[in-house]
C-alpha positions as a LaTeX table, in Angstrom:
\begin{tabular}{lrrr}
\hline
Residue & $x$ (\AA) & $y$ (\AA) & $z$ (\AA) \\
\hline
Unk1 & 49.05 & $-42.01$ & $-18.77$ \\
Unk2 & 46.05 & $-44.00$ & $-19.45$ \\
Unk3 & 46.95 & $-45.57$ & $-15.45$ \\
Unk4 & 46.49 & $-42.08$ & $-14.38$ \\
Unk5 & 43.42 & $-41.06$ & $-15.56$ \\
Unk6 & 41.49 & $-43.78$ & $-14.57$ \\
Unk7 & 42.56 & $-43.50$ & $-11.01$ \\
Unk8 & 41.39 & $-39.79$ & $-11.36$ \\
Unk9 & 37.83 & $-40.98$ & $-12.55$ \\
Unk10 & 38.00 & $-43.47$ & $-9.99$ \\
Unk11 & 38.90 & $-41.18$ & $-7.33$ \\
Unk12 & 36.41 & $-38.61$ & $-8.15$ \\
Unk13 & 33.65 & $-41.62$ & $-8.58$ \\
Unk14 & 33.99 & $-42.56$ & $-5.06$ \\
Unk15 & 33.42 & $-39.39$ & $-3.76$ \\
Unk16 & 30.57 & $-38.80$ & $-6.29$ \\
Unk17 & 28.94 & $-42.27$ & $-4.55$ \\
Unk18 & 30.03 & $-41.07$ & $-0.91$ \\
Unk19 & 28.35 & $-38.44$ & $-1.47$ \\
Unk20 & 24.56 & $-39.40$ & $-2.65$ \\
Unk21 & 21.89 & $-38.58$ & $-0.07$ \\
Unk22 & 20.38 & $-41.73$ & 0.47 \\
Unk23 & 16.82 & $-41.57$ & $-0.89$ \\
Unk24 & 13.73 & $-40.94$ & 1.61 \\
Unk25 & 11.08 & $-44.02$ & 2.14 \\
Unk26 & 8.41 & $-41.55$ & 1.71 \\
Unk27 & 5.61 & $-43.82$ & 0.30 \\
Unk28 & 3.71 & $-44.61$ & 3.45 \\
Unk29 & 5.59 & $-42.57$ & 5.55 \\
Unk30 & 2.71 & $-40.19$ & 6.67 \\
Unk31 & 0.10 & $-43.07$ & 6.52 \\
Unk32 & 2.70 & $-44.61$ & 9.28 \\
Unk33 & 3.49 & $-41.60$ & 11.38 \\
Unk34 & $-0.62$ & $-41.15$ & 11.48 \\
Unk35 & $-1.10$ & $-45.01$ & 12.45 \\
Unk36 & 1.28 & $-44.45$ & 14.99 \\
Unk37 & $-0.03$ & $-41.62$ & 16.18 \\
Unk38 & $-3.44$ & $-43.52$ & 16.31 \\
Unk39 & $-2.03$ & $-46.54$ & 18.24 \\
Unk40 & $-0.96$ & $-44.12$ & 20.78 \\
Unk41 & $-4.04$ & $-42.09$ & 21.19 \\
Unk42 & $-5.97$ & $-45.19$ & 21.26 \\
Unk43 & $-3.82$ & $-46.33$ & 24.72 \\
Unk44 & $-4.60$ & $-43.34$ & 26.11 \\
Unk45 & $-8.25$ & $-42.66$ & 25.58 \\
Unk46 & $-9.58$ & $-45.39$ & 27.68 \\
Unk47 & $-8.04$ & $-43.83$ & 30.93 \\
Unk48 & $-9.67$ & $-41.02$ & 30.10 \\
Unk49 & $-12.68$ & $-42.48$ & 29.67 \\
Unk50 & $-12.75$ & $-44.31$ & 32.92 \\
Unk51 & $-11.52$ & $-41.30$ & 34.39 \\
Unk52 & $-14.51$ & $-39.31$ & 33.21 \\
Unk53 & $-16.91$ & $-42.48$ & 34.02 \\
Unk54 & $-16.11$ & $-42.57$ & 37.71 \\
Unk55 & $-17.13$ & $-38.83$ & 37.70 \\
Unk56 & $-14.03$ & $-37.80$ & 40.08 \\
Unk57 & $-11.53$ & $-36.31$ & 37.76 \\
Unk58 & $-9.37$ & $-34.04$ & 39.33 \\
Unk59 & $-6.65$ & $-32.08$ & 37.70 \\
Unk60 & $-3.79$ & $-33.94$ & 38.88 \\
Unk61 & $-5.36$ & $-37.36$ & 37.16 \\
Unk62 & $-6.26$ & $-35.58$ & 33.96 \\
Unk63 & $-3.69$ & $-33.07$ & 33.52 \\
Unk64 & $-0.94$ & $-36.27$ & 32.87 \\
Unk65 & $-3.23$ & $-38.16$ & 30.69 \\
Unk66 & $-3.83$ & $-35.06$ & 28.26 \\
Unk67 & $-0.24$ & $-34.64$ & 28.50 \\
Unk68 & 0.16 & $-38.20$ & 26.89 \\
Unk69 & $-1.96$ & $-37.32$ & 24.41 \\
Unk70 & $-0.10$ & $-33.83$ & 23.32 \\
Unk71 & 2.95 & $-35.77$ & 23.77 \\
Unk72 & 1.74 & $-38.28$ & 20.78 \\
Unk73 & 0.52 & $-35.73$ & 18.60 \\
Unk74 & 3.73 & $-33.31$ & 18.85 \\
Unk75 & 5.75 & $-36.20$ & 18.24 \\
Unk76 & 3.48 & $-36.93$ & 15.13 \\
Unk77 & 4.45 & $-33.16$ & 14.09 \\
Unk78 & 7.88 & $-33.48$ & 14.53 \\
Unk79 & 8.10 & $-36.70$ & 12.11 \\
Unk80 & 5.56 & $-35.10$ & 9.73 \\
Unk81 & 7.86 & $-31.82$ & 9.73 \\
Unk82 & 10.86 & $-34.06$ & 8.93 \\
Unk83 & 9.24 & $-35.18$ & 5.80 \\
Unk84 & 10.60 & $-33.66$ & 2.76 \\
Unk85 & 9.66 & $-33.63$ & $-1.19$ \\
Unk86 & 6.54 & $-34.69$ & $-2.56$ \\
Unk87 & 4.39 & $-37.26$ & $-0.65$ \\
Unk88 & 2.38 & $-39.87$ & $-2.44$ \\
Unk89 & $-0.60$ & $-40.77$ & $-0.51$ \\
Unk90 & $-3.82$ & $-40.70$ & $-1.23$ \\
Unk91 & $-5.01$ & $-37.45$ & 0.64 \\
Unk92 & $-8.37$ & $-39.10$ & 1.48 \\
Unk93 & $-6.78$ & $-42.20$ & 3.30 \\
Unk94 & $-4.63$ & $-39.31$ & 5.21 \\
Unk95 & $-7.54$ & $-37.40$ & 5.79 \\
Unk96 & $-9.18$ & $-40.26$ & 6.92 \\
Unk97 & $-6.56$ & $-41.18$ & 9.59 \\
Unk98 & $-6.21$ & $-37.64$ & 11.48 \\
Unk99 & $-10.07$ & $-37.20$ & 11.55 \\
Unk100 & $-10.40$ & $-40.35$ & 13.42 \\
Unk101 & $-7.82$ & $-39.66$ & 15.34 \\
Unk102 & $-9.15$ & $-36.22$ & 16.52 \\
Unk103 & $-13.06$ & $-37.34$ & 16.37 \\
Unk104 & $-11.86$ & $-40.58$ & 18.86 \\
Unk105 & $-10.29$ & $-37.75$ & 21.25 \\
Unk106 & $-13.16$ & $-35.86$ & 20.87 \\
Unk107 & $-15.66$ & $-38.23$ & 21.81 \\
Unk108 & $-13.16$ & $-39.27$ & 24.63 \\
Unk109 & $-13.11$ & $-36.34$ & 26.02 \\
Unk110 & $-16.87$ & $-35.04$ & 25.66 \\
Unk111 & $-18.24$ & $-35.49$ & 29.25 \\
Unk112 & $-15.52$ & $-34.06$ & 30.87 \\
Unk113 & $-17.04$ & $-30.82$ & 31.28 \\
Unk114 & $-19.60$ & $-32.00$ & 33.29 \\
Unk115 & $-17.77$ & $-33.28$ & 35.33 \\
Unk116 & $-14.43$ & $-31.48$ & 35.70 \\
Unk117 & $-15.88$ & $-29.01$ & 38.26 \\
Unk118 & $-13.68$ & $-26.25$ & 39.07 \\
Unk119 & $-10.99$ & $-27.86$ & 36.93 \\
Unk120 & $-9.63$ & $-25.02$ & 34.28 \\
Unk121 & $-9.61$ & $-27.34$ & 30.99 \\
Unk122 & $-8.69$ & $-24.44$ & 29.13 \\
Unk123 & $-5.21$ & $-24.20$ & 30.06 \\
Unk124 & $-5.22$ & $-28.36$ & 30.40 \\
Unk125 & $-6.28$ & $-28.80$ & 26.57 \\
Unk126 & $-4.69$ & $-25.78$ & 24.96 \\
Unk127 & $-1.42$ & $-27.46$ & 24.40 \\
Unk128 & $-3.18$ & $-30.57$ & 22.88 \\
Unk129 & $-5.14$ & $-28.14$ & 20.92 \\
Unk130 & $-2.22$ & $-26.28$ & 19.64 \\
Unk131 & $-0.51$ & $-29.83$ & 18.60 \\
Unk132 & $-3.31$ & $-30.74$ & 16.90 \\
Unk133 & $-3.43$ & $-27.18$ & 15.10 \\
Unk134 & 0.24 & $-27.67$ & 13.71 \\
Unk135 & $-0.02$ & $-31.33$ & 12.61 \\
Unk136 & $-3.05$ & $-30.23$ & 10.47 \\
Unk137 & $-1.16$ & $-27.70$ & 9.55 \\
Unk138 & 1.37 & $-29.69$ & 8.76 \\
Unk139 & $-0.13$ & $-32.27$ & 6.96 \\
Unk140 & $-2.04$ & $-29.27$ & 4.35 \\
Unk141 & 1.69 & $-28.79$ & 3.77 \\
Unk142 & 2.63 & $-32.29$ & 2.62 \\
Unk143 & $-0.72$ & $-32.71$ & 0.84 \\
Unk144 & $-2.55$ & $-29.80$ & 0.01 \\
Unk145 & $-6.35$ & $-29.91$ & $-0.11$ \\
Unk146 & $-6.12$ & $-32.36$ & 2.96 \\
Unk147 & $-7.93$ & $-30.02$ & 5.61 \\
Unk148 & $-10.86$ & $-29.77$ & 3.36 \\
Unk149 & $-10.93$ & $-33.71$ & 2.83 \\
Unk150 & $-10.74$ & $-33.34$ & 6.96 \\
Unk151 & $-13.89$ & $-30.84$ & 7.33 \\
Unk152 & $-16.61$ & $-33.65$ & 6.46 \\
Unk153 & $-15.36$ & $-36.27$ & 9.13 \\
Unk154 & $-15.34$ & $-33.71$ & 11.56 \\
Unk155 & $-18.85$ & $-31.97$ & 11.49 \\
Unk156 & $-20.36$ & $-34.72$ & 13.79 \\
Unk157 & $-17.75$ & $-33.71$ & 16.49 \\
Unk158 & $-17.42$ & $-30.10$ & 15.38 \\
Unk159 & $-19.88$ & $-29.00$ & 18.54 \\
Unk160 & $-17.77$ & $-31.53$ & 20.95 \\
Unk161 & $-14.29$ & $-29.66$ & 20.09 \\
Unk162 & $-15.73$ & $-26.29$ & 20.19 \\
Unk163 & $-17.45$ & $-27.20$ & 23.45 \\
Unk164 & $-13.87$ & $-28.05$ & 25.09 \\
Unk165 & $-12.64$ & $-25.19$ & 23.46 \\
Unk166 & $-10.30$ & $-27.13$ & 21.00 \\
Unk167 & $-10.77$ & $-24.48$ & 17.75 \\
Unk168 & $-7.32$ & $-26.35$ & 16.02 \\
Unk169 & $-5.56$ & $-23.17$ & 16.12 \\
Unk170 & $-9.37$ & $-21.81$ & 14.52 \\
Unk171 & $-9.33$ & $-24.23$ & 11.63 \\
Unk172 & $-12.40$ & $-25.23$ & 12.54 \\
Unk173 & $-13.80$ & $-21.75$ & 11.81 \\
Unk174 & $-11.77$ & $-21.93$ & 8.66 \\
Unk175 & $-13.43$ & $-24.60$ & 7.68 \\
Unk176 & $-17.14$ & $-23.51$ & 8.23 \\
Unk177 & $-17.55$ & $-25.72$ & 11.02 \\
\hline
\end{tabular}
């Protein structure tokens, strides 16, 4: 008797261990997803940079280059929406991160009106703009109080953004800026 109880512990053990989620690295996990999103960004911005320097940008160089750039942010959302649980980071080094990111795009992209001509940037920058909405978003989710940790960063570029027409999804109104 004593045989078969033990096998039934055991037996129900090893499915109790089988089945244990396997816990989530979560302690720099949005610090990382924002570094990589920074690393990114920052090997994009100087083609766009040089692209607004030489003064010819046309809408088949910059529409691509943008594109890289929504591309890095949405996949920054999608890793940030994966998250799960309670994050521990220090919502000032977060906030930190993603309003350098977005002030570095901003001041990368601040002369292209002048010289984007008949180019319509509006429908070029909307889906960056809408990206950058949702990982805000996204992050006021995982650490609440984050987007008003984000305003103060962001008042020197505040005019740039609303000049390209990047509003965040109107956070920046939100936000008194």
């Amino acid at each position: 008797m004593r045989f078969n109880i033990s096998t039934f512990i055991f037996f129900f053990l090893t499915f109790a261990l089988v089945s244990l989620a396997a816990p989530s690295k979560r302690s720099a996990d949005v610090e990382g997803i924002l570094t990589t999103l920074k690393t990114q960004v920052d090997s994009v911005l100087p083609s766009i940079k040089s692209l607004i320097a030489s003064e010819r940008v046309t809408e088949a160089a910059l529409t691509p280059l943008v594109g890289e750039l929504t591309t890095a942010v949405n996949a920054a959302k999608t890793s940030l929406s994966a998250l799960s649980g309670p994050v521990t980071e220090d919502a000032e080094d977060v906030a930190e991160i993603i309003a350098g990111v977005i002030s570095d795009i901003a001041t990368a992209l601040n002369g292209l009106p002048a010289v984007a001509g008949d180019i319509n940037l509006g429908s070029i920058l909307s889906s960056l703009d809408t990206a950058l909405n949702q990982v805000l978003l996204g992050l006021d989710i995982l650490l609440a109080g984050v987007l008003n940790l984000v305003s103060a960063p962001l008042v020197d570029v505040a005019g740039i953004l609303s000049g390209l027409g990047l509003t965040l999804g109107g956070i920046l109104g939100g936000l008194g800026l």
